[in-house]
Coordinates of C-alpha atoms and ligand atoms in Angstrom, one line a residue:
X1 CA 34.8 -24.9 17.1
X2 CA 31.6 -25.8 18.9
X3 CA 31.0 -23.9 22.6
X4 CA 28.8 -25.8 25.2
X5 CA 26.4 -23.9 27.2
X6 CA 28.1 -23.6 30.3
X7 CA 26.2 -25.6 33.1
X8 CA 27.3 -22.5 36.2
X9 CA 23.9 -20.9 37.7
X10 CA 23.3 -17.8 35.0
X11 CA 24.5 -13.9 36.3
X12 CA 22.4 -11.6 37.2
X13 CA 22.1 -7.9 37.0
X14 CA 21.0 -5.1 34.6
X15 CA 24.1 -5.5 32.5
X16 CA 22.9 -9.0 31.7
X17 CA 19.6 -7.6 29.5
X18 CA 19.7 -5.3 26.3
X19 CA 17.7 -2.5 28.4
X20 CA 20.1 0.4 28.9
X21 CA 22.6 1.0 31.8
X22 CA 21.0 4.6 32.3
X23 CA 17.4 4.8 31.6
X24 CA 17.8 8.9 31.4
X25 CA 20.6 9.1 28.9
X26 CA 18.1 6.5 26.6
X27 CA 15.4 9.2 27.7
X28 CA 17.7 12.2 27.0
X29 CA 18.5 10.0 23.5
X30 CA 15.0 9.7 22.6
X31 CA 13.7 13.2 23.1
X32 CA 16.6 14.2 20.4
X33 CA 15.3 10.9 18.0
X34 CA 11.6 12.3 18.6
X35 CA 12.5 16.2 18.2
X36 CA 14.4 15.4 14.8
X37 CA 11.8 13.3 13.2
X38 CA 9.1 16.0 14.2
X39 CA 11.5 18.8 12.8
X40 CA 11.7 16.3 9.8
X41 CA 8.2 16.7 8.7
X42 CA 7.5 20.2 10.0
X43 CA 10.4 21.5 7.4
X44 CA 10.0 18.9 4.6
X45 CA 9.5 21.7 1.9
X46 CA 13.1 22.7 3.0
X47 CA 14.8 19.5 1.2
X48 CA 14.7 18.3 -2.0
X49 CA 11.7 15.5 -2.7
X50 CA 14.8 13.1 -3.7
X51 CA 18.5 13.1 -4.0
X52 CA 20.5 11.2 -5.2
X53 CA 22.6 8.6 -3.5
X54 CA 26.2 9.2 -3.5
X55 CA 28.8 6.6 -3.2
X56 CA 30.0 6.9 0.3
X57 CA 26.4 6.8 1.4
X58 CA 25.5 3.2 -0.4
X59 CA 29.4 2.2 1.0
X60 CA 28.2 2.4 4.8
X61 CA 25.4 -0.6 4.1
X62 CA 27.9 -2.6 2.9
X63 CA 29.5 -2.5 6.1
X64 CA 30.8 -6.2 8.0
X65 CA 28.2 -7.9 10.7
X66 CA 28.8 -5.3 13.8
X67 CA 30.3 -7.9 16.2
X68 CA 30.6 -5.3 19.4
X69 CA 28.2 -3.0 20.8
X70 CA 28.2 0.6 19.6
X71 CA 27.2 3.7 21.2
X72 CA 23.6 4.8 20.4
X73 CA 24.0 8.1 19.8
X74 CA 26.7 6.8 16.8
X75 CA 24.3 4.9 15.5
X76 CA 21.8 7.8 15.5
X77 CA 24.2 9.9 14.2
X78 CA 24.8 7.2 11.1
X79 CA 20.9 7.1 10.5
X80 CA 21.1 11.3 10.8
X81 CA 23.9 11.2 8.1
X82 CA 23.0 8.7 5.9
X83 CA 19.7 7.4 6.0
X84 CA 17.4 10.3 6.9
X85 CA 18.7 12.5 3.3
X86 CA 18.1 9.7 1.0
X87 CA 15.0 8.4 2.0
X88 CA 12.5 7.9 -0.6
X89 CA 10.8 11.3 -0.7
X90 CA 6.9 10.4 0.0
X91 CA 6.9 12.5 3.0
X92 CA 7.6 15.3 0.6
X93 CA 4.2 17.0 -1.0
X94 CA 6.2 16.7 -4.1
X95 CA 6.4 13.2 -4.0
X96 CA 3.6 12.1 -7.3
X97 CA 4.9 9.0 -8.1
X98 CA 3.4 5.8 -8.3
X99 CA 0.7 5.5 -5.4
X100 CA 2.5 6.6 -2.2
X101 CA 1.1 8.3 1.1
X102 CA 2.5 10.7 2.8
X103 CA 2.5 9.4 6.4
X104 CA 1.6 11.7 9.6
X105 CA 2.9 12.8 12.4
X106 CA 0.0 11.4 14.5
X107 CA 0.6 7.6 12.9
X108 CA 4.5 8.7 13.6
X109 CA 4.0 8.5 17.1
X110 CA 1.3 5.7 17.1
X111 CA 4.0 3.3 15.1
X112 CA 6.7 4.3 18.5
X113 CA 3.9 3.2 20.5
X114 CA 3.1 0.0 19.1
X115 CA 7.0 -0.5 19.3
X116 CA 6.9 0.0 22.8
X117 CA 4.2 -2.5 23.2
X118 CA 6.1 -5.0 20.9
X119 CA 2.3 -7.2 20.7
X120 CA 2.6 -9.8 18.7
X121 CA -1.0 -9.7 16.8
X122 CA -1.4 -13.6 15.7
X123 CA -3.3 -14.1 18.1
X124 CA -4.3 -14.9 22.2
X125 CA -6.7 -12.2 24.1
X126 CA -5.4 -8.9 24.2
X127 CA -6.3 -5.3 24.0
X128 CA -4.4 -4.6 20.6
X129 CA -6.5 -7.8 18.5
X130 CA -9.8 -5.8 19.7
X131 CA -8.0 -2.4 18.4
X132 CA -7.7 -4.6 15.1
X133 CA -11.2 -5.6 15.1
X134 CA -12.1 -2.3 15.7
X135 CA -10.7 -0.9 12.7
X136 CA -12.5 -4.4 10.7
X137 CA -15.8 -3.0 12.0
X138 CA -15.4 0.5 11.2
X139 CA -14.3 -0.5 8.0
X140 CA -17.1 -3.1 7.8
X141 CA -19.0 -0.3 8.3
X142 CA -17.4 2.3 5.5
X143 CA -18.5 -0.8 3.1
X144 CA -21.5 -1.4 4.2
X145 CA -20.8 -4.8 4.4
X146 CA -23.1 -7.2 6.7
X147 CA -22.4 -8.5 10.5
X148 CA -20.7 -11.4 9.8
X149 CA -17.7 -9.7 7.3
X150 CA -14.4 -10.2 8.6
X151 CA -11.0 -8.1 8.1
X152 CA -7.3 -7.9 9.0
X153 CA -4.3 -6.3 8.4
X154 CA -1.3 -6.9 5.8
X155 CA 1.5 -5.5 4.9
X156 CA -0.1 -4.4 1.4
X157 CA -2.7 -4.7 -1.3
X158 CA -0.6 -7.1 -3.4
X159 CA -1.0 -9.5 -0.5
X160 CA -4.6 -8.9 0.3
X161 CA -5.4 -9.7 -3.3
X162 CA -3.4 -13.0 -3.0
X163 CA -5.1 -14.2 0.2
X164 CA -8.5 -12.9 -1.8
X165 CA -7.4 -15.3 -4.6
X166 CA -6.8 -18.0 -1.7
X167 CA -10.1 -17.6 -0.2
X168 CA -12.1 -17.4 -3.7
X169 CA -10.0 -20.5 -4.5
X170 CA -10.9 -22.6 -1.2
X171 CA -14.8 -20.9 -1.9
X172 CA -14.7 -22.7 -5.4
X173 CA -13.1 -26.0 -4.8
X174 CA -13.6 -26.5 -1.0
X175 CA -11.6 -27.2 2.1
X176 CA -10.0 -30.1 0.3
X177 CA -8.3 -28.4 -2.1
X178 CA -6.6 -27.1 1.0
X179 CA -4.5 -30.3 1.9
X180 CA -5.3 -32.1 -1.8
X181 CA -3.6 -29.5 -3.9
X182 CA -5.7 -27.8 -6.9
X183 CA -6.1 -30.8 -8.7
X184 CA -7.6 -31.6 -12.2
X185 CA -10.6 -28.9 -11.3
X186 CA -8.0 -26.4 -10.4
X187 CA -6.6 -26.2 -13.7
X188 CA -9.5 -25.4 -15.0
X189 CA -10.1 -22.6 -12.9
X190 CA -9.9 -19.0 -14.6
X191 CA -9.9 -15.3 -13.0
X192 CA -11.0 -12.2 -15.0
X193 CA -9.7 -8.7 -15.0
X194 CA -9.0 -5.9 -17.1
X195 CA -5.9 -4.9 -18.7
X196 CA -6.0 -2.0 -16.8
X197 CA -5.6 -4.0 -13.5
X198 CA -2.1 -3.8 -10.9
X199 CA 0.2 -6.6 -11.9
X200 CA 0.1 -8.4 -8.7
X201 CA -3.0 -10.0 -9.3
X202 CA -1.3 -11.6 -12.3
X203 CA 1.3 -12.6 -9.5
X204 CA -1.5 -14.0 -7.2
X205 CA -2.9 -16.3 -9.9
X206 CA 0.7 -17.3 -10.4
X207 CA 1.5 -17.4 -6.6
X208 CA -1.6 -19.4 -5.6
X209 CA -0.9 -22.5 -8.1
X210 CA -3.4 -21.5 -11.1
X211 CA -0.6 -19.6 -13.7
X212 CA -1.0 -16.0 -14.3
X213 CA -2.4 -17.2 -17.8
X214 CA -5.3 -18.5 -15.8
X215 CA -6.1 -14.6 -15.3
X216 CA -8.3 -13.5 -18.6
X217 CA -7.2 -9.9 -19.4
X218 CA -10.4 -7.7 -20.5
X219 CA -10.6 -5.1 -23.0
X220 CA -10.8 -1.7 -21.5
X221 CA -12.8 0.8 -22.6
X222 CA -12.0 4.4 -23.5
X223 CA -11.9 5.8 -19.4
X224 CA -9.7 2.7 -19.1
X225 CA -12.7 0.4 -17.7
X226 CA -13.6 -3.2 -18.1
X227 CA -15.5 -3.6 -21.6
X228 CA -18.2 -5.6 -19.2
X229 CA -20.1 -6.9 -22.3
X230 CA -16.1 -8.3 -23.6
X231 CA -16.1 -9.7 -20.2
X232 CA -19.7 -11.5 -20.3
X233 CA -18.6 -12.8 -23.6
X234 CA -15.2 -14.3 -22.8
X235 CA -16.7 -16.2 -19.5
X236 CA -19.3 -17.5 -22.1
X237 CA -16.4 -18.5 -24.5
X238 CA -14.5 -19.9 -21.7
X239 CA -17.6 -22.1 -20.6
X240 CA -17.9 -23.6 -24.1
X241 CA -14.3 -24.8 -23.9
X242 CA -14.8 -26.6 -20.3
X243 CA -12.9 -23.8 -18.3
X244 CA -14.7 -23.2 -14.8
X245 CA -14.6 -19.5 -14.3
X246 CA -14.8 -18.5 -10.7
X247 CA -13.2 -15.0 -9.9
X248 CA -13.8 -11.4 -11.2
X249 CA -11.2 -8.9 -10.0
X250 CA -12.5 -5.3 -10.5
X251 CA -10.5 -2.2 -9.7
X252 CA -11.7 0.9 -7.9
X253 CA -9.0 3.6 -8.6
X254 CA -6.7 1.9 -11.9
X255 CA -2.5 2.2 -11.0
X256 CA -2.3 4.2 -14.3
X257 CA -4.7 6.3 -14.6
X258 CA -6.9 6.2 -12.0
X259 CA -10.2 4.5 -13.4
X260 CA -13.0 2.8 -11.9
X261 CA -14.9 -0.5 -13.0
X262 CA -18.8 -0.2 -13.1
X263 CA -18.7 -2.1 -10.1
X264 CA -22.6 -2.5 -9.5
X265 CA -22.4 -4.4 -13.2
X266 CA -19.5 -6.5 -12.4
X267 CA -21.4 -7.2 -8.8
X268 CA -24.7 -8.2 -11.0
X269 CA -22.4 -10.3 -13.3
X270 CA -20.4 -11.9 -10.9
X271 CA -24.1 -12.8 -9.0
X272 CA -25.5 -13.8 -12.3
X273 CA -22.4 -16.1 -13.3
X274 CA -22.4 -17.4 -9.4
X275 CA -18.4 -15.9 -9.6
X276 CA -16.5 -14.6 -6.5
X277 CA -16.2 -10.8 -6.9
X278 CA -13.3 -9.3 -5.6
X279 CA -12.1 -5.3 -5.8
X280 CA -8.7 -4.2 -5.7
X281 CA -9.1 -0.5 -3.9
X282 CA -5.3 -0.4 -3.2
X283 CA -6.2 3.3 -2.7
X284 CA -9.5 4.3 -4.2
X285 CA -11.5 1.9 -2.0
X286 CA -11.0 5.1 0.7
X287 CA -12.9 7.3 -1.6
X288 CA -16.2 6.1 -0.1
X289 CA -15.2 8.6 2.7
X290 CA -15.5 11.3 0.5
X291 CA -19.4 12.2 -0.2
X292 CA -18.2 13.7 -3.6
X293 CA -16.4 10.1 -4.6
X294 CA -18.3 7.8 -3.1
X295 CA -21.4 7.7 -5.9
X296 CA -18.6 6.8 -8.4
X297 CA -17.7 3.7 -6.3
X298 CA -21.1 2.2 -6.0
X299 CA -21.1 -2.1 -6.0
X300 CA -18.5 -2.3 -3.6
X301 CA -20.6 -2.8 -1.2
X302 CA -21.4 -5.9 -3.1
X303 CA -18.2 -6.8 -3.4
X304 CA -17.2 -10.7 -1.7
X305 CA -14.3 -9.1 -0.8
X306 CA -12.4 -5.8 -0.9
X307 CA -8.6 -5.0 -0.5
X308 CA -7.3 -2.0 0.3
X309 CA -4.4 -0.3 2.1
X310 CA -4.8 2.5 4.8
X311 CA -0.9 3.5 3.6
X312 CA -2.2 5.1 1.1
X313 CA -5.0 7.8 0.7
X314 CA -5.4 6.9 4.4
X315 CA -1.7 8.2 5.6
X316 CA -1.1 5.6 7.9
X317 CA 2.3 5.5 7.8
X318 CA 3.6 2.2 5.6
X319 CA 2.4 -1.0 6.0
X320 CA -0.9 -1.0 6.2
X321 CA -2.9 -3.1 3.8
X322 CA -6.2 -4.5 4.9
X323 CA -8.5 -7.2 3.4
X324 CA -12.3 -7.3 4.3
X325 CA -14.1 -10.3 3.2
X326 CA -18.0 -10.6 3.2
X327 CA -18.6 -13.6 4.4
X328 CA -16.1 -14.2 7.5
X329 CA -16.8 -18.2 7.6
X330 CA -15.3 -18.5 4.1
X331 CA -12.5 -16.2 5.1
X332 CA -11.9 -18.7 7.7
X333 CA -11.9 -21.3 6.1
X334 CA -9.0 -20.4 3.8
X335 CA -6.9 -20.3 6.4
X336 CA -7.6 -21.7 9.5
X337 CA -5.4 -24.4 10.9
X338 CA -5.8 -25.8 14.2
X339 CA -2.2 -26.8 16.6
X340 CA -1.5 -28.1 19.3
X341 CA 0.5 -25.0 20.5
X342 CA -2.0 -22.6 19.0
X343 CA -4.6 -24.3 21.2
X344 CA -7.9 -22.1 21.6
X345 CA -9.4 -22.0 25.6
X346 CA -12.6 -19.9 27.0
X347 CA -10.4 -18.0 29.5
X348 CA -6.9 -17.0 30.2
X349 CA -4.7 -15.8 27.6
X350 CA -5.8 -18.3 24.7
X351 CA -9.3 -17.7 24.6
X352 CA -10.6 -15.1 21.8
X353 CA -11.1 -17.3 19.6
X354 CA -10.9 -16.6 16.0
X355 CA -7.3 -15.5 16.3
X356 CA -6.0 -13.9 13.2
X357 CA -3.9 -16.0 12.5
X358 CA -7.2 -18.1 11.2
X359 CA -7.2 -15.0 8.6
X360 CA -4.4 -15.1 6.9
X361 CA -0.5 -16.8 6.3
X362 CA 1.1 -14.9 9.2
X363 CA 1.3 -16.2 13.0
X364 CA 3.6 -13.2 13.7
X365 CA 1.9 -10.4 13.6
X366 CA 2.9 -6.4 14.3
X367 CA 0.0 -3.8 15.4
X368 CA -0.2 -2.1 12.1
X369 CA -4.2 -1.7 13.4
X370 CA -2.5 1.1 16.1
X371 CA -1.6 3.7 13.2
X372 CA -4.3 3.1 12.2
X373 CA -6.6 3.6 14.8
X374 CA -4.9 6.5 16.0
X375 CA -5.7 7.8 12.2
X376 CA -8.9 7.0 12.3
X377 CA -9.7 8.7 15.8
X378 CA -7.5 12.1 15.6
X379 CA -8.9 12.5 12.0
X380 CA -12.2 11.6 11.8
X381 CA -13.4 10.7 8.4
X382 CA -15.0 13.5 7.2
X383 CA -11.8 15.3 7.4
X384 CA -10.0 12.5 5.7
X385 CA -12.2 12.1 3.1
X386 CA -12.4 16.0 2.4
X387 CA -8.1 15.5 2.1
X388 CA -8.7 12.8 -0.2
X389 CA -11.3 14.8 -2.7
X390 CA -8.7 17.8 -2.4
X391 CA -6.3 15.6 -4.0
X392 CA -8.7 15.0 -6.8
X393 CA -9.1 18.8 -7.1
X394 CA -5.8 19.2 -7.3
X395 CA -5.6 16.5 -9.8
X396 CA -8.5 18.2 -11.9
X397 CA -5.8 22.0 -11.3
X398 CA -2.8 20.7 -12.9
X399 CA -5.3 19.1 -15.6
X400 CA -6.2 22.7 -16.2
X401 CA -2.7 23.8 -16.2
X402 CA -1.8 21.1 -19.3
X403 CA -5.1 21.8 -21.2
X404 CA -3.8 25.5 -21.3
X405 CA -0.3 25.2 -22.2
X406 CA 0.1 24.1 -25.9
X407 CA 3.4 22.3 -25.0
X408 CA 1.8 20.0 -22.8
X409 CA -0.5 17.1 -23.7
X410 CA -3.3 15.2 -21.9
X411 CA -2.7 11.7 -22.4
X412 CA -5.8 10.1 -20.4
X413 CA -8.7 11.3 -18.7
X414 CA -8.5 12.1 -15.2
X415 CA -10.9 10.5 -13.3
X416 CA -9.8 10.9 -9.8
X417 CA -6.3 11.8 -8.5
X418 CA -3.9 10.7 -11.0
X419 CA -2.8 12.9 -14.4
X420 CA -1.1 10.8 -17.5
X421 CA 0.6 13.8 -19.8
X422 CA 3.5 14.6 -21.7
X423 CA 5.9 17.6 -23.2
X424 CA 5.0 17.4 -27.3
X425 CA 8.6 16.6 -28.8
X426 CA 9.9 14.4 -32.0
X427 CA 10.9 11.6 -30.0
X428 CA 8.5 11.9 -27.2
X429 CA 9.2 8.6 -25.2
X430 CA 13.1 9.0 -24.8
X431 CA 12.6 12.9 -24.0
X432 CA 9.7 12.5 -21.4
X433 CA 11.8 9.2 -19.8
X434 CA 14.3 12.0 -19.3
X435 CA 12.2 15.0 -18.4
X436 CA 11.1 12.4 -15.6
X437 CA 14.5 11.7 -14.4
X438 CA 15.7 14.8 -14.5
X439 CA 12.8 16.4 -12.4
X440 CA 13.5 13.3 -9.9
X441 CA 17.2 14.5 -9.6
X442 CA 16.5 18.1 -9.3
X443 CA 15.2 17.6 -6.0
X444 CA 11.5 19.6 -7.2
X445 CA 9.4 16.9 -7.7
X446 CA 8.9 13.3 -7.9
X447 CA 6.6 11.9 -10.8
X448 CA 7.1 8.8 -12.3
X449 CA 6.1 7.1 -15.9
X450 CA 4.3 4.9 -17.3
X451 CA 2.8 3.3 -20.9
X452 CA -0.6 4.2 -22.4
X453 CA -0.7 2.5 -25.6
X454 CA 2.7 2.5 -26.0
X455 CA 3.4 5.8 -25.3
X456 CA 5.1 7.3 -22.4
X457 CA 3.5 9.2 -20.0
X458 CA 4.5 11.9 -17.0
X459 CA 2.4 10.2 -14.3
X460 CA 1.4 12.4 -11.3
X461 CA -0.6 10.6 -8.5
X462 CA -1.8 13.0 -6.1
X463 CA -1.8 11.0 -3.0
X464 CA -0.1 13.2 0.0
X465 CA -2.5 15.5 1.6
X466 CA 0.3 18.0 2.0
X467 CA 0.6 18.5 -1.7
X468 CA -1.0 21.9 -3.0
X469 CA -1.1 24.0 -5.9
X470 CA 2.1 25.6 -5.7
X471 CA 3.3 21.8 -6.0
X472 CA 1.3 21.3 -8.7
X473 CA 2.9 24.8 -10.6
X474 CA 6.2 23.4 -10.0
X475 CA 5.8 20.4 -11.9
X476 CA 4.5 22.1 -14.3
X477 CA 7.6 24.3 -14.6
X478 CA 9.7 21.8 -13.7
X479 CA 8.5 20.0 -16.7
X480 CA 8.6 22.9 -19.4
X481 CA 12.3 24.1 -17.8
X482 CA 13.9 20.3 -18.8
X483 CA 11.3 19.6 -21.5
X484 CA 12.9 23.2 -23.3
X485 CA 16.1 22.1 -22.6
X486 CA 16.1 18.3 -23.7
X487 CA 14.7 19.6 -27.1
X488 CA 17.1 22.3 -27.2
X489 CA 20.3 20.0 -27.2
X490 CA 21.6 21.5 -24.3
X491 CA 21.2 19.0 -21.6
X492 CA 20.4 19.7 -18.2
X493 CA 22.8 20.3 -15.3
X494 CA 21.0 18.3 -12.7
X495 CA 21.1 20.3 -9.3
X496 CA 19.9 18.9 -5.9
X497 CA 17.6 21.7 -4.9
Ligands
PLP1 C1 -4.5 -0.5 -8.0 C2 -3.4 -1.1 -7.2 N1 -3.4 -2.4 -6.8 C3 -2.4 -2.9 -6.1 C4 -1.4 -2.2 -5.7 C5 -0.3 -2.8 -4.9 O1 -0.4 -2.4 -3.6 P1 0.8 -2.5 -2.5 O2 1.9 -1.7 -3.1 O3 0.3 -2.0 -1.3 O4 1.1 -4.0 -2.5 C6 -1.3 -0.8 -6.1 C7 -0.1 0.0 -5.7 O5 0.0 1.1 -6.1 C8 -2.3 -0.3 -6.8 O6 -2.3 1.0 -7.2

């Protein structure tokens, strides 16, 4: 049955708004909120990295759409219960899996802030866009990129490398491509990267209309960079055939094992060849804050474009992926679409022209640029960068520690943060799957796996600055303990610890 809108003049009152009834029992409420979450971080080493989720947990988020208000403090009490004990772990500084940071208490508050705020960041002239250009200049400025570079947020690298692949596409085939489709040209357009590189730029070629078999995978060479002569020959092989090569993706810190393309030869290539060059950084981009790591990732300041994501070695807390492009016209020009009800003036609350929103898919917007910021500021780099190169000397520690214990095995060189090894068994895969597993459920630490020529790897990314060595000794024990008893034929009794 449909309900007209009743025609009577509207009520009035406080009762008619979602702000509270009391403003002090909201207060009171969250003081408690803010207490918890601090105690949550201050006594993170007293809970297991992960647990597992039982039954009744899952149960409650199946629950029917909540048709009457409930108390707050109920609901708190359900996040208390069942959220908070099975979150996923990265706070933890046993947390090595895959590339995740551990967050801070500073971006903690910073996100409750930008809450409070609630700016939408699309666009229009307000304090929080020039926070976000802020953070575009300073990082302008880590890049040494020129003047007329231009930046903004994301939720993550896989989406700053898609909009790279947008703007490299509109660089290669123009603004008409934009309301003309691809085209015949289009198809003939083909992207190079290594084997080694994330699987989302596979996605973006797919995503952005070319195929992800439009993306050339490159030979590797033995520290897991591009073969750059392989890659000189297959543009030159793909030229002959009538293909129009026109993006180079290099990586600066490889999801498996850490590696970095000779980016100064891919920059010189890519100039050569008259290519767009683009580097993923998901995480390593931040090691030009670190005077020890920064040599290693010389070119990028060459790059056409960079992405990266703060959420990472940065420690904002999640999302905060960034993309930086050189040349801030051709950024613009992937995106920008003018609107009547977006219309642009030279005062009032619509001037500030470029907007955002001329940088990228989104017209909604959150103020991801306020963690970040607050980072930034109540950090400083040096310190950040030190935090990041002390989780490459941790890296290089429990690289020690498997070098020395004949049960253990290297399986790739570590070049920054990350470790690839195993525990030496008959059928190494299926135990070191388990070993993995196991270590998760225990509640010690969290690594996670992955394939190096078919074989699989313990993978430990050393990405939270509160990890330290006696982390990194209890993976290592953690390890030998289920590794002795997986080969033993007794299996383990899992134990949340
Ligand atoms: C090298 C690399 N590229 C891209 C990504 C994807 O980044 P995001 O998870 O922020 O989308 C990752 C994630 O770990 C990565 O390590």
């Amino acid at each position: 049955m449909t309900r007209t809108l009743r025609e009577a003049p509207p009520q009035t009152g406080s009762n008619q708004t979602l702000d509270p009834q009391s403003w002090d029992d909201i207060r009171a409420q969250g003081h408690r909120m803010l207490d918890d979450m601090i105690d949550y971080i201050a006594d993170i080493r007293d809970r297991p990295v992960w647990r597992p989720i039982p039954e009744e947990a899952r149960a409650r988020f199946r629950a029917e759409l909540p048709r009457q208000a409930c108390d707050l403090g109920e609901v708190y009490r359900e996040f208390a219960d069942y959220i908070v004990p099975y979150a996923t772990g990265n706070v933890h500084p046993g947390f090595m899996g895959w590339v995740h940071g551990g967050g801070t208490a500073v971006g903690m508050l910073a996100e409750m802030l930008a809450a409070g705020l609630n700016a939408n960041l699309g666009g229009r002239d307000h304090i929080p866009i020039e926070v976000e250009r802020q953070i575009v200049e300073w990082t302008r400025a880590m890049f040494g990129f020129p003047r007329e570079a231009s930046g903004i947020f994301v939720t993550g690298t896989s989406m700053a490398n898609l909009m790279a692949v947008w703007v490299a596409r509109t660089a290669a085939l123009g603004q008409t491509a934009r309301q003309q489709g691809v085209g015949g040209e289009g198809a003939l357009l083909t992207a190079y990267a290594s084997t080694a590189a994330h699987g989302c730029i596979a996605k973006a070629m797919d995503l952005a209309g070319f195929g992800s078999d439009a993306l050339r995978s490159v030979a590797v060479d033995r520290s897991h960079s591009i073969d750059v002569a392989a890659l000189r020959a297959q543009i030159a092989r793909d030229r002959e055939i009538g293909l129009k090569p026109f993006l180079v993706v290099g990586s600066a810190g490889t999801v498996d094992v850490g590696a970095i393309d000779d980016l100064k030869a891919l920059s010189a290539l890519c100039r050569e060849e008259n290519l767009w060059f683009h580097v993923d950084g998901a995480y390593g981009a931040l090691g030009v804050l670190s005077p020890a790591l920064a040599p290693r990732l010389a070119g990028l300041e060459d790059a056409d474009s960079i992405a990266l994501d703060f959420h990472k070695w940065g420690q904002v807390p999640y999302d905060a992926g960034f993309l930086i492009v050189r040349d801030g016209q051709q950024h613009r020009d992937a995106f920008s679409a003018p609107a009547a009800y977006l219309r642009r003036e030279t005062r009032g609350l619509a001037a500030g022209s470029p907007w955002p929103c001329d940088l990228g898919p989104d017209l909604s917007r959150g103020f991801r640029a306020l963690k970040t910021w607050f980072t930034l500021k109540a950090y400083g780099t040096e310190k950040l960068g030190a935090m990041i190169e002390r989780t490459c000397t941790l890296a290089g520690y429990l690289k020690a520690r498997i070098l020395a214990e004949p049960r253990l095995e290297l399986m790739a060189p570590v070049q920054l943060n990350i470790v690839c090894f195993r525990y030496r068994a008959a059928n190494a895969n299926v135990v070191n799957g388990d070993i993995v597993i196991d270590i998760q459920e225990s509640g010690v630490a969290a690594p996670s796996t992955t394939l190096l020529d078919g074989q699989l790897a313990i993978r430990a990314a050393i990405v939270n600055h509160r990890t330290d060595v006696g982390d990194i000794d209890a993976l290592i024990s953690a390890v030998l303990d289920f590794g002795a008893r997986r080969t033993s034929g007794d299996g383990p009794a899992p134990e949340v610890g």
